Amino acid sequence: MKDVTQLLDIERQFLSALPDGRDNAVTLLKLSRTLHIGKHQVSEIVARLRNAGYLVGSSKSRPNGVYFIITAQEFWETVNTIKKSIQSQQATLDALMIHEERFTRE
């Protein structure tokens, strides 16, 4: 995990605004408003922090949003959500690649 002193200022602000536990999850839109940045930028911060080893959980069911993972259930829910997303993206890619021969690479 990245040392907190190595994080960008906006990443530190994000971590300060992130609640503990799924029951307190906050939406990306609310975080974007709190931090005065775009929703897409919040998603990028989530990805960077996860890749740096921070336990940022996410939930698509109520309450939906992101949070610090504090339980095993929250950890595995987040892992399974990410796995499902990967599987969905892979299925989409596979469906597109059926047409690969119709297009030449530039």
PDB file of C-alpha atoms in Angstrom:
ATOM      1  CA  MET A   1       0.000   0.000   0.000  1.00  0.00           C
ATOM      2  CA  LYS A   2       1.186   3.471  -0.876  1.00  0.00           C
ATOM      3  CA  ASP A   3       2.251   5.630   2.048  1.00  0.00           C
ATOM      4  CA  VAL A   4      -0.351   8.349   2.663  1.00  0.00           C
ATOM      5  CA  THR A   5       2.367  10.982   2.197  1.00  0.00           C
ATOM      6  CA  GLN A   6       2.888   9.718  -1.372  1.00  0.00           C
ATOM      7  CA  LEU A   7      -0.742  10.254  -2.316  1.00  0.00           C
ATOM      8  CA  LEU A   8      -1.958  13.202  -4.334  1.00  0.00           C
ATOM      9  CA  ASP A   9      -3.770  15.865  -2.343  1.00  0.00           C
ATOM     10  CA  ILE A  10      -7.089  14.963  -3.993  1.00  0.00           C
ATOM     11  CA  GLU A  11      -6.566  11.295  -3.053  1.00  0.00           C
ATOM     12  CA  ARG A  12      -6.007  12.277   0.584  1.00  0.00           C
ATOM     13  CA  GLN A  13      -9.157  14.406   0.460  1.00  0.00           C
ATOM     14  CA  PHE A  14     -11.050  11.451  -1.009  1.00  0.00           C
ATOM     15  CA  LEU A  15      -9.844   9.139   1.774  1.00  0.00           C
ATOM     16  CA  SER A  16     -10.905  11.701   4.379  1.00  0.00           C
ATOM     17  CA  ALA A  17     -14.390  11.908   2.844  1.00  0.00           C
ATOM     18  CA  LEU A  18     -14.822   8.121   2.494  1.00  0.00           C
ATOM     19  CA  PRO A  19     -17.061   6.581   5.181  1.00  0.00           C
ATOM     20  CA  ASP A  20     -16.392   3.296   6.980  1.00  0.00           C
ATOM     21  CA  GLY A  21     -18.582   0.346   6.036  1.00  0.00           C
ATOM     22  CA  ARG A  22     -21.187  -0.482   3.429  1.00  0.00           C
ATOM     23  CA  ASP A  23     -24.060   0.845   5.545  1.00  0.00           C
ATOM     24  CA  ASN A  24     -22.534   4.314   5.182  1.00  0.00           C
ATOM     25  CA  ALA A  25     -21.682   4.091   1.468  1.00  0.00           C
ATOM     26  CA  VAL A  26     -21.632   7.376  -0.400  1.00  0.00           C
ATOM     27  CA  THR A  27     -22.350   7.793  -4.103  1.00  0.00           C
ATOM     28  CA  LEU A  28     -19.705   8.892  -6.583  1.00  0.00           C
ATOM     29  CA  LEU A  29     -21.903  11.896  -7.398  1.00  0.00           C
ATOM     30  CA  LYS A  30     -21.984  13.009  -3.766  1.00  0.00           C
ATOM     31  CA  LEU A  31     -18.199  12.568  -3.493  1.00  0.00           C
ATOM     32  CA  SER A  32     -17.684  14.515  -6.706  1.00  0.00           C
ATOM     33  CA  ARG A  33     -19.715  17.387  -5.277  1.00  0.00           C
ATOM     34  CA  THR A  34     -17.906  17.238  -1.926  1.00  0.00           C
ATOM     35  CA  LEU A  35     -14.497  17.245  -3.608  1.00  0.00           C
ATOM     36  CA  HIS A  36     -15.499  19.683  -6.405  1.00  0.00           C
ATOM     37  CA  ILE A  37     -14.351  17.314  -9.150  1.00  0.00           C
ATOM     38  CA  GLY A  38     -16.059  15.313 -11.883  1.00  0.00           C
ATOM     39  CA  LYS A  39     -17.695  11.936 -11.226  1.00  0.00           C
ATOM     40  CA  HIS A  40     -15.313  10.315 -13.711  1.00  0.00           C
ATOM     41  CA  GLN A  41     -12.362  11.701 -11.762  1.00  0.00           C
ATOM     42  CA  VAL A  42     -13.782  10.125  -8.583  1.00  0.00           C
ATOM     43  CA  SER A  43     -13.918   6.744 -10.384  1.00  0.00           C
ATOM     44  CA  GLU A  44     -10.288   7.168 -11.405  1.00  0.00           C
ATOM     45  CA  ILE A  45      -9.305   7.916  -7.807  1.00  0.00           C
ATOM     46  CA  VAL A  46     -11.120   4.783  -6.618  1.00  0.00           C
ATOM     47  CA  ALA A  47      -9.173   2.710  -9.159  1.00  0.00           C
ATOM     48  CA  ARG A  48      -5.823   4.293  -8.239  1.00  0.00           C
ATOM     49  CA  LEU A  49      -6.369   3.797  -4.523  1.00  0.00           C
ATOM     50  CA  ARG A  50      -7.470   0.182  -4.974  1.00  0.00           C
ATOM     51  CA  ASN A  51      -4.413  -0.473  -7.122  1.00  0.00           C
ATOM     52  CA  ALA A  52      -2.277   1.072  -4.367  1.00  0.00           C
ATOM     53  CA  GLY A  53      -3.787  -1.375  -1.855  1.00  0.00           C
ATOM     54  CA  TYR A  54      -6.476   0.717  -0.166  1.00  0.00           C
ATOM     55  CA  LEU A  55      -9.614  -1.216   0.759  1.00  0.00           C
ATOM     56  CA  VAL A  56     -12.195   0.840  -1.108  1.00  0.00           C
ATOM     57  CA  GLY A  57     -15.408  -1.119  -1.342  1.00  0.00           C
ATOM     58  CA  SER A  58     -18.363  -0.568  -3.604  1.00  0.00           C
ATOM     59  CA  SER A  59     -21.977  -1.576  -3.598  1.00  0.00           C
ATOM     60  CA  LYS A  60     -24.517  -1.465  -6.392  1.00  0.00           C
ATOM     61  CA  SER A  61     -27.447  -2.190  -4.061  1.00  0.00           C
ATOM     62  CA  ARG A  62     -28.818   0.149  -1.409  1.00  0.00           C
ATOM     63  CA  PRO A  63     -27.094   1.892   0.070  1.00  0.00           C
ATOM     64  CA  ASN A  64     -25.108   2.135  -3.150  1.00  0.00           C
ATOM     65  CA  GLY A  65     -21.749   3.833  -3.415  1.00  0.00           C
ATOM     66  CA  VAL A  66     -18.220   3.489  -2.105  1.00  0.00           C
ATOM     67  CA  TYR A  67     -16.799   3.062   1.382  1.00  0.00           C
ATOM     68  CA  PHE A  68     -13.859   1.702   3.381  1.00  0.00           C
ATOM     69  CA  ILE A  69     -14.127  -2.075   3.651  1.00  0.00           C
ATOM     70  CA  ILE A  70     -14.284  -3.101   7.307  1.00  0.00           C
ATOM     71  CA  THR A  71     -15.764  -6.624   7.214  1.00  0.00           C
ATOM     72  CA  ALA A  72     -15.077  -9.863   5.350  1.00  0.00           C
ATOM     73  CA  GLN A  73     -18.556  -9.701   3.819  1.00  0.00           C
ATOM     74  CA  GLU A  74     -17.851  -6.232   2.413  1.00  0.00           C
ATOM     75  CA  PHE A  75     -14.507  -7.432   1.058  1.00  0.00           C
ATOM     76  CA  TRP A  76     -15.998 -10.432  -0.759  1.00  0.00           C
ATOM     77  CA  GLU A  77     -18.977  -8.440  -2.044  1.00  0.00           C
ATOM     78  CA  THR A  78     -16.567  -5.963  -3.639  1.00  0.00           C
ATOM     79  CA  VAL A  79     -14.376  -8.746  -5.064  1.00  0.00           C
ATOM     80  CA  ASN A  80     -17.427 -10.453  -6.569  1.00  0.00           C
ATOM     81  CA  THR A  81     -18.734  -7.186  -8.025  1.00  0.00           C
ATOM     82  CA  ILE A  82     -15.378  -6.573  -9.721  1.00  0.00           C
ATOM     83  CA  LYS A  83     -15.240 -10.173 -11.016  1.00  0.00           C
ATOM     84  CA  LYS A  84     -18.734  -9.830 -12.527  1.00  0.00           C
ATOM     85  CA  SER A  85     -17.691  -6.596 -14.215  1.00  0.00           C
ATOM     86  CA  ILE A  86     -14.616  -8.292 -15.687  1.00  0.00           C
ATOM     87  CA  GLN A  87     -16.727 -11.199 -16.952  1.00  0.00           C
ATOM     88  CA  SER A  88     -19.232  -8.809 -18.527  1.00  0.00           C
ATOM     89  CA  GLN A  89     -16.474  -6.801 -20.230  1.00  0.00           C
ATOM     90  CA  GLN A  90     -14.851 -10.035 -21.469  1.00  0.00           C
ATOM     91  CA  ALA A  91     -18.178 -11.211 -22.951  1.00  0.00           C
ATOM     92  CA  THR A  92     -18.556  -7.868 -24.735  1.00  0.00           C
ATOM     93  CA  LEU A  93     -15.002  -8.038 -26.075  1.00  0.00           C
ATOM     94  CA  ASP A  94     -15.502 -11.622 -27.265  1.00  0.00           C
ATOM     95  CA  ALA A  95     -18.682 -10.612 -29.104  1.00  0.00           C
ATOM     96  CA  LEU A  96     -16.882  -7.742 -30.845  1.00  0.00           C
ATOM     97  CA  MET A  97     -13.856  -9.850 -31.760  1.00  0.00           C
ATOM     98  CA  ILE A  98     -16.063 -12.182 -33.820  1.00  0.00           C
ATOM     99  CA  HIS A  99     -15.929  -9.380 -36.424  1.00  0.00           C
ATOM    100  CA  GLU A 100     -12.173  -8.799 -36.172  1.00  0.00           C
ATOM    101  CA  GLU A 101     -11.370 -10.101 -39.639  1.00  0.00           C
ATOM    102  CA  ARG A 102     -13.663  -7.473 -41.218  1.00  0.00           C
ATOM    103  CA  PHE A 103     -11.409  -4.676 -40.025  1.00  0.00           C
ATOM    104  CA  THR A 104      -7.731  -4.086 -40.583  1.00  0.00           C
ATOM    105  CA  ARG A 105      -5.567  -2.559 -37.909  1.00  0.00           C
ATOM    106  CA  GLU A 106      -4.299   0.922 -38.627  1.00  0.00           C
TER     107      GLU A 106
END
